[in-house]
Amino acid sequence: MSVHDLVLTGGRVIDPETGLDAVRDVGIAGSAVRAISEQPLSGARVVDVSGLVVCPGFVDLHSHTQDVAGQRLQALDGVTTALELEAGAFPVEHAYRRAAAEGRPINYGFSTSWAGARMHVLAGAPPVADLDELLGHVADPRWQAAATPADVDRILGLLEADLAAGALGIGVLVGYAPGTDPAEYLAVAALAARHGVPTYTHARDLVEMDPDVPVDGAEEIVRAAGETGAHMHYCHLNSTSGRHVDRVLALVERVRREGATVTTEAYPYGAGMTGVGAAFLAPELLHRRGLTPSSIGHLALGRRIADADELRRVREEDPGALVFVHQTDEADPDAFGLVHRAIAFPDAAVASDAIAPQWPSGAPDRLRWPLPPQVATHPRTAGTFGRTLRLLVRELGLLSLPEAVRRCTLVPARVLEGAAPAMRRKGRLQPGSDADVTVFDPATVTDRATYTDPTRPSAGIRHVLVGGRFVVRDGELDPAALPGRAVRGG
């Protein structure tokens, strides 16, 4: 009888690929799952997980918290792989090198950043693969406008070099650069198609929001899939579609039937977060989204913006400052139902859009744990997956538990696995899969982070293993555990 390094015994094992949903023992050796057994397994360590769900670790396709502090919060929410794909990083090798040098508690990876490359070419932004630097240039009109054919060629060349360096596709923040020629977007999609990788798009405005938009944001994404054959991933469809979610979902459903590859994601919150200098937050444009200046909560100020004059001032003083964008009333069942439908849409991935914890002043101590109370972020950083399991499964019944697990694991893994072979061993719990495992109590799992207490970890996540090592044990984080490994394009 073989002896495993670790056996998780007596738990309800859910493997979304095979459909297994039964009490089994899970045997782990090294960094891989070696056995799923009806019979008791022997191991050097045996952990009783009776009454708990044992499933693949959650895969987050949309996480801007690529530091130790934020990834610890995500680990406590059941996440074992967090990827920066929407904004991406440019040059991508800088981001991979930094993460490897510092160590990470969970697995990490990056797309290349169309916005970063475009800012570098058109506005002289330094190529440092840093999200704060990118947000600092987000309001620069030079990168938001149409580019010359020569500049487009330079941008595409930089993106292609990053793909050769292992980027997981191309992140396209076209919604932040509304003057971009639609032909450039199609050229980016064609580049992705040639390399067999997805694009990850923050959509432009919909035509209902801006009748003068060069192309409807949803139509642009699905048209690119049809015309180029690229895999187009539609980022946080809930937040960019607003009141028009149903129209956008119907469009995606139609083009899928026609053979296009368009995947979607959503998060279960009514407020977004971004840099206050984003083009769509200009005071004169807020009405397009049904917003007012008081819909915007300034994270550093700790309050909502008073009026249009204050909004103009903070946008000019610090365009990269993070703000909440309260666009959907979570207390209104009809309004918040749009968010629920975006998550429940067939094969939609759960993805957090997590934001790195923000330290109020001075150099952040990114290894400090627990986080001090003055550190702030969006509650989705700490609570997206716990909230999904509580809200959509236990309270609303919109997803079964196995289906919710699939949306958090196998669905996002399959978005990536064509571009990154390593993802074929994630999102599953079966012999040969990576030992990235989440164990939770289905009766109590919940988010606890709120807009006023945003770094409070989720509850009910009992154990989290990354590469066979406990990062969370009995609900407690191990601050010394940094087993995260890079996921690269292959």
Short mmCIF file of C-alpha atoms in Angstrom, two decimals:
data_model
loop_
_atom_site.label_atom_id
_atom_site.label_comp_id
_atom_site.label_asym_id
_atom_site.label_seq_id
_atom_site.Cartn_x
_atom_site.Cartn_y
_atom_site.Cartn_z
CA MET A 1 0.00 0.00 0.00
CA SER A 2 1.49 3.35 -1.06
CA VAL A 3 1.89 6.08 1.53
CA HIS A 4 1.09 9.63 0.50
CA ASP A 5 2.62 12.77 1.92
CA LEU A 6 -0.88 13.98 2.80
CA VAL A 7 -4.33 12.44 2.81
CA LEU A 8 -7.53 14.46 3.06
CA THR A 9 -10.00 11.91 4.37
CA GLY A 10 -13.77 11.71 4.49
CA GLY A 11 -14.65 14.85 2.55
CA ARG A 12 -17.22 15.46 -0.20
CA VAL A 13 -14.94 15.52 -3.24
CA ILE A 14 -16.13 17.54 -6.25
CA ASP A 15 -14.26 17.25 -9.53
CA PRO A 16 -16.03 19.41 -12.12
CA GLU A 17 -14.42 17.73 -15.13
CA THR A 18 -15.46 14.14 -14.41
CA GLY A 19 -18.62 15.07 -12.52
CA LEU A 20 -17.46 13.26 -9.38
CA ASP A 21 -19.43 14.38 -6.32
CA ALA A 22 -18.99 11.81 -3.56
CA VAL A 23 -17.19 11.07 -0.30
CA ARG A 24 -13.62 10.11 -1.13
CA ASP A 25 -10.09 10.21 0.23
CA VAL A 26 -7.63 12.43 -1.62
CA GLY A 27 -3.99 11.36 -1.63
CA ILE A 28 -1.30 13.95 -2.35
CA ALA A 29 2.39 13.32 -3.01
CA GLY A 30 4.69 16.25 -3.58
CA SER A 31 2.91 18.88 -5.61
CA ALA A 32 0.39 16.57 -7.30
CA VAL A 33 -2.79 14.67 -6.53
CA ARG A 34 -1.98 10.96 -6.78
CA ALA A 35 -5.19 9.19 -5.77
CA ILE A 36 -8.92 9.72 -5.34
CA SER A 37 -10.20 6.67 -3.49
CA GLU A 38 -13.39 5.19 -2.08
CA GLN A 39 -11.17 3.18 0.25
CA PRO A 40 -9.12 4.76 3.07
CA LEU A 41 -5.67 5.92 2.01
CA SER A 42 -2.57 5.95 4.17
CA GLY A 43 -0.41 9.03 4.46
CA ALA A 44 2.40 10.58 6.45
CA ARG A 45 -0.20 13.17 7.45
CA VAL A 46 -3.92 12.53 7.51
CA VAL A 47 -6.39 15.42 7.86
CA ASP A 48 -10.03 14.60 8.59
CA VAL A 49 -12.27 16.77 6.37
CA SER A 50 -15.55 14.99 7.05
CA GLY A 51 -18.56 17.19 6.33
CA LEU A 52 -16.50 19.54 4.18
CA VAL A 53 -16.26 20.03 0.42
CA VAL A 54 -12.89 19.20 -1.16
CA CYS A 55 -12.49 20.72 -4.62
CA PRO A 56 -9.90 22.21 -6.97
CA GLY A 57 -8.47 25.52 -5.84
CA PHE A 58 -10.30 28.53 -7.24
CA VAL A 59 -8.79 30.15 -10.33
CA ASP A 60 -9.21 33.94 -10.59
CA LEU A 61 -8.80 35.26 -14.14
CA HIS A 62 -9.02 38.91 -13.14
CA SER A 63 -6.88 39.91 -10.19
CA HIS A 64 -5.01 43.19 -9.96
CA THR A 65 -3.62 42.27 -6.54
CA GLN A 66 -0.32 40.80 -7.65
CA ASP A 67 1.43 41.28 -4.30
CA VAL A 68 1.78 39.13 -1.18
CA ALA A 69 -0.72 41.05 0.96
CA GLY A 70 -3.56 40.91 -1.53
CA GLN A 71 -2.91 37.32 -2.49
CA ARG A 72 -3.09 36.30 1.15
CA LEU A 73 -6.61 37.73 1.27
CA GLN A 74 -7.43 35.81 -1.88
CA ALA A 75 -6.02 32.57 -0.45
CA LEU A 76 -8.34 32.97 2.54
CA ASP A 77 -11.16 33.20 -0.04
CA GLY A 78 -10.15 29.84 -1.54
CA VAL A 79 -8.08 31.14 -4.47
CA THR A 80 -4.98 29.17 -5.46
CA THR A 81 -4.23 30.86 -8.81
CA ALA A 82 -4.70 34.61 -9.42
CA LEU A 83 -3.96 36.02 -12.86
CA GLU A 84 -3.59 39.62 -14.09
CA LEU A 85 -5.19 39.37 -17.51
CA GLU A 86 -7.44 42.40 -18.12
CA ALA A 87 -4.85 45.14 -17.55
CA GLY A 88 -1.90 42.81 -18.06
CA ALA A 89 1.72 43.81 -17.56
CA PHE A 90 4.22 45.39 -19.94
CA PRO A 91 6.91 44.23 -20.32
CA VAL A 92 5.56 40.95 -19.04
CA GLU A 93 8.98 39.56 -18.08
CA HIS A 94 9.39 42.36 -15.53
CA ALA A 95 6.24 41.25 -13.75
CA TYR A 96 7.21 37.57 -13.71
CA ARG A 97 10.71 38.36 -12.47
CA ARG A 98 9.42 40.59 -9.66
CA ALA A 99 6.91 38.01 -8.43
CA ALA A 100 9.48 35.21 -8.49
CA ALA A 101 12.01 37.28 -6.55
CA GLU A 102 9.53 38.33 -3.84
CA GLY A 103 7.65 35.01 -3.60
CA ARG A 104 3.87 34.61 -3.74
CA PRO A 105 1.44 32.60 -1.59
CA ILE A 106 -0.57 31.49 -4.64
CA ASN A 107 0.12 30.93 -8.32
CA TYR A 108 0.37 33.97 -10.58
CA GLY A 109 0.54 34.94 -14.23
CA PHE A 110 0.15 37.85 -16.63
CA SER A 111 -1.10 38.76 -20.06
CA THR A 112 0.75 41.44 -21.96
CA SER A 113 -0.74 44.91 -21.62
CA TRP A 114 -2.03 46.68 -24.71
CA ALA A 115 -2.60 49.77 -22.54
CA GLY A 116 0.94 49.66 -21.16
CA ALA A 117 2.47 49.26 -24.60
CA ARG A 118 0.23 51.99 -26.02
CA MET A 119 1.08 54.40 -23.20
CA HIS A 120 4.76 53.72 -23.81
CA VAL A 121 4.54 54.35 -27.56
CA LEU A 122 2.13 57.29 -27.57
CA ALA A 123 2.77 58.99 -24.22
CA GLY A 124 6.32 57.99 -23.27
CA ALA A 125 5.27 56.06 -20.16
CA PRO A 126 8.11 53.97 -18.73
CA PRO A 127 7.91 50.23 -19.39
CA VAL A 128 7.88 49.04 -15.78
CA ALA A 129 4.99 46.52 -15.62
CA ASP A 130 3.42 48.30 -12.68
CA LEU A 131 -0.33 48.87 -12.30
CA ASP A 132 0.12 52.02 -10.20
CA GLU A 133 2.28 53.48 -12.96
CA LEU A 134 -0.34 52.55 -15.54
CA LEU A 135 -3.12 54.20 -13.51
CA GLY A 136 -0.94 57.29 -13.15
CA HIS A 137 -1.06 57.70 -16.95
CA VAL A 138 -4.69 56.66 -17.40
CA ALA A 139 -5.92 60.25 -17.90
CA ASP A 140 -3.20 61.23 -20.40
CA PRO A 141 -5.08 62.18 -23.60
CA ARG A 142 -2.11 61.19 -25.78
CA TRP A 143 -2.66 57.46 -25.25
CA GLN A 144 -6.46 57.68 -25.47
CA ALA A 145 -6.58 58.93 -29.07
CA ALA A 146 -6.27 57.21 -32.43
CA ALA A 147 -2.75 56.09 -33.34
CA THR A 148 -0.97 56.36 -36.68
CA PRO A 149 -0.41 53.15 -38.66
CA ALA A 150 3.28 53.30 -37.78
CA ASP A 151 2.52 53.58 -34.07
CA VAL A 152 0.03 50.72 -34.27
CA ASP A 153 2.78 48.59 -35.83
CA ARG A 154 5.12 49.50 -32.95
CA ILE A 155 2.46 48.60 -30.38
CA LEU A 156 1.75 45.27 -32.04
CA GLY A 157 5.47 44.52 -32.18
CA LEU A 158 5.84 45.08 -28.44
CA LEU A 159 2.84 42.85 -27.72
CA GLU A 160 4.20 40.11 -29.97
CA ALA A 161 7.55 40.21 -28.15
CA ASP A 162 5.73 39.76 -24.84
CA LEU A 163 3.78 36.80 -26.22
CA ALA A 164 7.08 35.21 -27.16
CA ALA A 165 8.22 35.80 -23.57
CA GLY A 166 5.33 33.79 -22.13
CA ALA A 167 2.44 36.23 -21.76
CA LEU A 168 -0.94 34.55 -21.28
CA GLY A 169 -2.61 36.53 -24.04
CA ILE A 170 -3.34 40.24 -24.51
CA GLY A 171 -5.16 42.46 -22.01
CA VAL A 172 -7.04 45.26 -23.78
CA LEU A 173 -8.34 48.24 -21.76
CA VAL A 174 -10.04 49.76 -24.79
CA GLY A 175 -12.77 51.22 -22.55
CA TYR A 176 -10.13 53.56 -21.10
CA ALA A 177 -9.04 54.80 -24.54
CA PRO A 178 -12.31 55.64 -26.30
CA GLY A 179 -10.61 57.34 -29.25
CA THR A 180 -8.91 54.15 -30.40
CA ASP A 181 -9.66 53.24 -33.99
CA PRO A 182 -11.73 50.01 -34.09
CA ALA A 183 -9.32 48.77 -36.77
CA GLU A 184 -6.55 48.74 -34.16
CA TYR A 185 -8.64 46.54 -31.87
CA LEU A 186 -9.21 44.12 -34.73
CA ALA A 187 -5.46 44.08 -35.40
CA VAL A 188 -4.81 43.17 -31.76
CA ALA A 189 -7.39 40.37 -31.97
CA ALA A 190 -5.79 39.10 -35.19
CA LEU A 191 -2.39 39.03 -33.47
CA ALA A 192 -3.86 36.99 -30.62
CA ALA A 193 -5.48 34.60 -33.10
CA ARG A 194 -2.15 34.02 -34.89
CA HIS A 195 -0.53 33.11 -31.58
CA GLY A 196 -3.45 31.01 -30.34
CA VAL A 197 -4.00 33.07 -27.19
CA PRO A 198 -7.06 34.91 -25.83
CA THR A 199 -7.61 38.63 -25.51
CA TYR A 200 -9.16 39.97 -22.30
CA THR A 201 -11.19 43.12 -22.92
CA HIS A 202 -12.54 45.92 -20.80
CA ALA A 203 -15.22 46.93 -23.29
CA ARG A 204 -15.86 50.36 -24.69
CA ASP A 205 -19.13 52.07 -23.84
CA LEU A 206 -22.28 50.52 -25.19
CA VAL A 207 -24.22 52.52 -27.77
CA GLU A 208 -27.01 53.00 -25.20
CA MET A 209 -24.50 54.87 -23.01
CA ASP A 210 -22.79 56.83 -25.79
CA PRO A 211 -24.59 57.10 -29.14
CA ASP A 212 -21.39 58.58 -30.64
CA VAL A 213 -19.09 55.71 -29.63
CA PRO A 214 -17.02 54.52 -32.66
CA VAL A 215 -18.44 51.02 -32.23
CA ASP A 216 -20.73 49.47 -29.62
CA GLY A 217 -18.52 47.91 -26.96
CA ALA A 218 -20.22 44.53 -26.97
CA GLU A 219 -20.51 44.37 -30.76
CA GLU A 220 -16.80 45.15 -31.04
CA ILE A 221 -15.82 42.14 -28.95
CA VAL A 222 -18.06 39.63 -30.71
CA ARG A 223 -17.24 41.02 -34.16
CA ALA A 224 -13.54 40.54 -33.48
CA ALA A 225 -14.18 36.91 -32.54
CA GLY A 226 -16.09 36.31 -35.76
CA GLU A 227 -13.75 38.18 -38.10
CA THR A 228 -10.40 37.02 -36.72
CA GLY A 229 -11.19 33.68 -35.09
CA ALA A 230 -9.63 34.91 -31.85
CA HIS A 231 -10.78 33.76 -28.43
CA MET A 232 -12.30 36.95 -27.01
CA HIS A 233 -12.78 37.03 -23.24
CA TYR A 234 -15.31 39.63 -22.05
CA CYS A 235 -14.09 40.98 -18.71
CA HIS A 236 -16.48 41.87 -15.84
CA LEU A 237 -19.49 41.93 -18.13
CA ASN A 238 -21.64 43.00 -15.17
CA SER A 239 -19.82 46.29 -14.58
CA THR A 240 -19.40 47.48 -18.19
CA SER A 241 -22.92 46.49 -19.30
CA GLY A 242 -24.84 48.17 -16.49
CA ARG A 243 -28.61 48.14 -17.08
CA HIS A 244 -28.05 46.52 -20.49
CA VAL A 245 -26.75 43.17 -19.25
CA ASP A 246 -29.56 41.19 -20.83
CA ARG A 247 -28.94 42.67 -24.29
CA VAL A 248 -25.22 41.93 -24.05
CA LEU A 249 -25.76 38.36 -22.83
CA ALA A 250 -28.18 37.71 -25.71
CA LEU A 251 -25.57 38.97 -28.17
CA VAL A 252 -22.88 36.70 -26.72
CA GLU A 253 -25.25 33.75 -26.78
CA ARG A 254 -26.05 34.37 -30.45
CA VAL A 255 -22.44 34.55 -31.65
CA ARG A 256 -21.56 31.46 -29.65
CA ARG A 257 -24.24 29.55 -31.52
CA GLU A 258 -22.65 30.80 -34.74
CA GLY A 259 -19.30 29.30 -33.69
CA ALA A 260 -17.40 32.28 -32.22
CA THR A 261 -15.32 31.81 -29.08
CA VAL A 262 -16.47 34.44 -26.59
CA THR A 263 -16.14 33.74 -22.86
CA THR A 264 -17.43 35.89 -20.03
CA GLU A 265 -16.86 36.59 -16.36
CA ALA A 266 -18.61 38.53 -13.59
CA TYR A 267 -18.30 39.37 -9.90
CA PRO A 268 -21.12 39.53 -7.30
CA TYR A 269 -20.89 43.19 -6.27
CA GLY A 270 -22.75 46.33 -7.25
CA ALA A 271 -19.75 48.67 -7.14
CA GLY A 272 -16.64 48.69 -9.26
CA MET A 273 -13.27 50.27 -8.58
CA THR A 274 -10.81 52.05 -10.85
CA GLY A 275 -8.55 55.09 -11.14
CA VAL A 276 -10.51 58.33 -10.81
CA GLY A 277 -8.90 59.63 -14.01
CA ALA A 278 -10.62 57.01 -16.18
CA ALA A 279 -12.14 58.64 -19.26
CA PHE A 280 -15.65 57.42 -18.47
CA LEU A 281 -15.59 59.12 -15.03
CA ALA A 282 -15.35 62.64 -16.43
CA PRO A 283 -18.11 64.68 -14.71
CA GLU A 284 -19.84 65.52 -17.97
CA LEU A 285 -20.07 61.82 -18.91
CA LEU A 286 -21.38 60.32 -15.67
CA HIS A 287 -25.01 60.59 -16.74
CA ARG A 288 -24.39 57.97 -19.42
CA ARG A 289 -24.14 55.36 -16.67
CA GLY A 290 -26.84 56.87 -14.48
CA LEU A 291 -24.17 58.16 -12.09
CA THR A 292 -23.54 61.42 -10.24
CA PRO A 293 -20.35 62.61 -8.51
CA SER A 294 -21.71 61.22 -5.24
CA SER A 295 -21.78 57.75 -6.84
CA ILE A 296 -17.97 57.85 -6.64
CA GLY A 297 -16.31 56.97 -3.35
CA HIS A 298 -12.70 58.10 -3.01
CA LEU A 299 -10.73 55.37 -1.24
CA ALA A 300 -8.02 57.62 0.23
CA LEU A 301 -10.48 60.31 1.33
CA GLY A 302 -12.77 57.72 2.87
CA ARG A 303 -15.93 59.36 1.54
CA ARG A 304 -17.94 60.04 -1.57
CA ILE A 305 -17.17 62.90 -3.94
CA ALA A 306 -19.20 66.00 -3.09
CA ASP A 307 -19.82 67.52 -6.51
CA ALA A 308 -18.56 67.92 -10.07
CA ASP A 309 -15.98 70.54 -9.08
CA GLU A 310 -14.39 68.23 -6.53
CA LEU A 311 -14.40 65.39 -9.05
CA ARG A 312 -12.55 67.55 -11.58
CA ARG A 313 -10.02 68.54 -8.93
CA VAL A 314 -9.21 65.02 -7.72
CA ARG A 315 -8.97 63.78 -11.32
CA GLU A 316 -6.40 66.47 -12.05
CA GLU A 317 -4.43 66.10 -8.81
CA ASP A 318 -4.09 62.31 -8.79
CA PRO A 319 -5.72 60.53 -11.75
CA GLY A 320 -4.53 57.14 -10.50
CA ALA A 321 -6.27 57.45 -7.11
CA LEU A 322 -8.62 54.52 -6.59
CA VAL A 323 -12.35 55.13 -6.30
CA PHE A 324 -15.46 53.01 -5.79
CA VAL A 325 -18.00 53.38 -8.57
CA HIS A 326 -21.38 52.63 -6.99
CA GLN A 327 -23.39 51.81 -10.10
CA THR A 328 -25.83 49.09 -8.99
CA ASP A 329 -27.89 49.20 -5.79
CA GLU A 330 -27.26 45.88 -4.04
CA ALA A 331 -30.41 46.41 -1.94
CA ASP A 332 -32.62 46.64 -5.03
CA PRO A 333 -33.54 43.10 -6.15
CA ASP A 334 -34.37 44.18 -9.70
CA ALA A 335 -31.16 46.14 -10.19
CA PHE A 336 -28.90 43.61 -8.49
CA GLY A 337 -30.64 40.82 -10.38
CA LEU A 338 -28.74 41.98 -13.46
CA VAL A 339 -25.50 41.09 -11.70
CA HIS A 340 -26.89 37.71 -10.69
CA ARG A 341 -27.83 36.98 -14.30
CA ALA A 342 -24.34 37.88 -15.52
CA ILE A 343 -22.83 35.33 -13.12
CA ALA A 344 -25.46 32.65 -13.78
CA PHE A 345 -25.05 33.01 -17.58
CA PRO A 346 -23.94 29.66 -19.08
CA ASP A 347 -20.23 29.04 -18.56
CA ALA A 348 -19.55 32.48 -17.05
CA ALA A 349 -16.48 32.40 -14.82
CA VAL A 350 -16.45 33.93 -11.37
CA ALA A 351 -13.64 36.51 -11.39
CA SER A 352 -12.94 39.08 -8.70
CA ASP A 353 -11.34 42.14 -10.32
CA ALA A 354 -9.39 42.24 -7.03
CA ILE A 355 -7.47 45.40 -6.14
CA ALA A 356 -4.18 45.39 -4.22
CA PRO A 357 -4.53 46.57 -0.60
CA GLN A 358 -3.79 50.28 -0.38
CA TRP A 359 -1.63 51.61 2.44
CA PRO A 360 -2.52 55.11 3.63
CA SER A 361 0.95 56.62 3.73
CA GLY A 362 4.60 55.71 3.53
CA ALA A 363 6.08 52.57 2.05
CA PRO A 364 3.73 49.59 2.36
CA ASP A 365 4.84 46.65 4.48
CA ARG A 366 3.58 44.01 2.08
CA LEU A 367 4.70 41.10 4.27
CA ARG A 368 2.92 42.30 7.41
CA TRP A 369 0.16 40.06 8.70
CA PRO A 370 -2.49 40.60 9.86
CA LEU A 371 -3.05 43.72 7.78
CA PRO A 372 -3.43 46.87 9.88
CA PRO A 373 -6.98 48.29 10.01
CA GLN A 374 -6.15 51.40 7.96
CA VAL A 375 -5.28 49.33 4.88
CA ALA A 376 -8.14 49.43 2.37
CA THR A 377 -9.26 47.82 -0.87
CA HIS A 378 -12.46 46.71 -2.56
CA PRO A 379 -14.27 43.97 -0.59
CA ARG A 380 -14.24 41.80 -3.72
CA THR A 381 -10.50 41.26 -3.12
CA ALA A 382 -11.22 39.34 0.06
CA GLY A 383 -14.73 38.07 -0.53
CA THR A 384 -15.69 37.30 -4.14
CA PHE A 385 -15.69 33.52 -3.95
CA GLY A 386 -17.13 33.22 -0.45
CA ARG A 387 -19.86 35.65 -1.49
CA THR A 388 -20.64 33.63 -4.62
CA LEU A 389 -21.04 30.43 -2.60
CA ARG A 390 -23.21 32.17 0.00
CA LEU A 391 -25.34 34.32 -2.24
CA LEU A 392 -25.79 32.40 -5.48
CA VAL A 393 -25.85 28.90 -3.98
CA ARG A 394 -27.12 28.95 -0.42
CA GLU A 395 -29.39 32.00 -0.42
CA LEU A 396 -30.68 32.41 -3.98
CA GLY A 397 -30.27 28.92 -5.38
CA LEU A 398 -29.25 30.26 -8.80
CA LEU A 399 -26.39 27.78 -9.02
CA SER A 400 -26.04 24.31 -7.56
CA LEU A 401 -22.98 23.80 -5.38
CA PRO A 402 -21.17 21.62 -7.98
CA GLU A 403 -21.97 24.17 -10.70
CA ALA A 404 -20.67 27.05 -8.57
CA VAL A 405 -17.47 25.10 -7.95
CA ARG A 406 -17.17 24.56 -11.72
CA ARG A 407 -17.53 28.32 -12.35
CA CYS A 408 -14.71 28.99 -9.86
CA THR A 409 -12.35 26.27 -11.09
CA LEU A 410 -12.72 24.39 -14.38
CA VAL A 411 -14.42 27.19 -16.34
CA PRO A 412 -11.60 29.72 -15.80
CA ALA A 413 -8.92 27.05 -16.25
CA ARG A 414 -10.34 26.18 -19.67
CA VAL A 415 -10.18 29.82 -20.77
CA LEU A 416 -6.40 29.59 -20.37
CA GLU A 417 -5.45 26.02 -21.14
CA GLY A 418 -5.07 26.50 -24.89
CA ALA A 419 -2.46 29.19 -24.25
CA ALA A 420 -0.93 27.78 -21.05
CA PRO A 421 -0.55 23.98 -20.85
CA ALA A 422 -0.03 24.22 -17.06
CA MET A 423 -3.71 25.14 -16.71
CA ARG A 424 -4.71 21.66 -17.89
CA ARG A 425 -3.61 20.43 -14.45
CA LYS A 426 -5.61 23.07 -12.60
CA GLY A 427 -9.33 23.43 -12.10
CA ARG A 428 -9.60 19.65 -11.64
CA LEU A 429 -9.27 17.26 -8.72
CA GLN A 430 -8.14 13.90 -10.10
CA PRO A 431 -4.94 11.84 -10.24
CA GLY A 432 -2.27 13.85 -12.03
CA SER A 433 -3.75 17.26 -11.34
CA ASP A 434 -1.81 19.87 -9.41
CA ALA A 435 -2.37 19.70 -5.66
CA ASP A 436 -4.04 23.12 -5.61
CA VAL A 437 -6.96 22.29 -3.34
CA THR A 438 -9.64 24.24 -1.49
CA VAL A 439 -11.60 22.76 1.40
CA PHE A 440 -14.67 24.63 2.68
CA ASP A 441 -17.77 24.21 4.81
CA PRO A 442 -20.76 24.53 2.47
CA ALA A 443 -23.08 25.43 5.36
CA THR A 444 -21.03 28.39 6.63
CA VAL A 445 -18.79 29.63 3.81
CA THR A 446 -19.35 33.35 3.36
CA ASP A 447 -17.74 36.67 2.62
CA ARG A 448 -17.16 39.03 5.55
CA ALA A 449 -15.49 41.96 3.78
CA THR A 450 -17.66 45.06 3.39
CA TYR A 451 -17.26 48.50 1.84
CA THR A 452 -16.37 49.84 5.29
CA ASP A 453 -14.30 46.83 6.44
CA PRO A 454 -12.89 45.65 3.10
CA THR A 455 -9.98 43.45 4.20
CA ARG A 456 -11.92 41.12 6.50
CA PRO A 457 -11.22 37.57 5.29
CA SER A 458 -13.93 35.14 4.26
CA ALA A 459 -15.19 32.52 6.71
CA GLY A 460 -15.75 28.82 6.16
CA ILE A 461 -12.65 28.30 4.00
CA ARG A 462 -10.97 25.66 6.14
CA HIS A 463 -7.90 24.60 4.17
CA VAL A 464 -6.13 25.85 1.05
CA LEU A 465 -3.19 24.01 -0.50
CA VAL A 466 -0.99 25.34 -3.30
CA GLY A 467 1.30 22.79 -4.89
CA GLY A 468 0.60 20.43 -2.00
CA ARG A 469 1.55 22.94 0.71
CA PHE A 470 -0.90 24.41 3.20
CA VAL A 471 -1.30 28.15 2.78
CA VAL A 472 -4.44 28.12 4.92
CA ARG A 473 -4.82 25.46 7.64
CA ASP A 474 -7.88 25.25 9.89
CA GLY A 475 -8.96 28.66 8.64
CA GLU A 476 -5.67 30.35 9.56
CA LEU A 477 -3.16 31.76 7.09
CA ASP A 478 0.46 30.59 7.26
CA PRO A 479 2.39 33.85 6.64
CA ALA A 480 5.58 31.91 5.87
CA ALA A 481 3.98 29.92 3.05
CA LEU A 482 5.00 31.25 -0.37
CA PRO A 483 4.56 28.22 -2.65
CA GLY A 484 3.03 30.11 -5.59
CA ARG A 485 4.53 29.40 -9.00
CA ALA A 486 4.36 31.21 -12.34
CA VAL A 487 1.82 30.24 -14.97
CA ARG A 488 3.22 31.13 -18.40
CA GLY A 489 2.05 30.87 -21.94
CA GLY A 490 3.39 27.86 -23.75
#
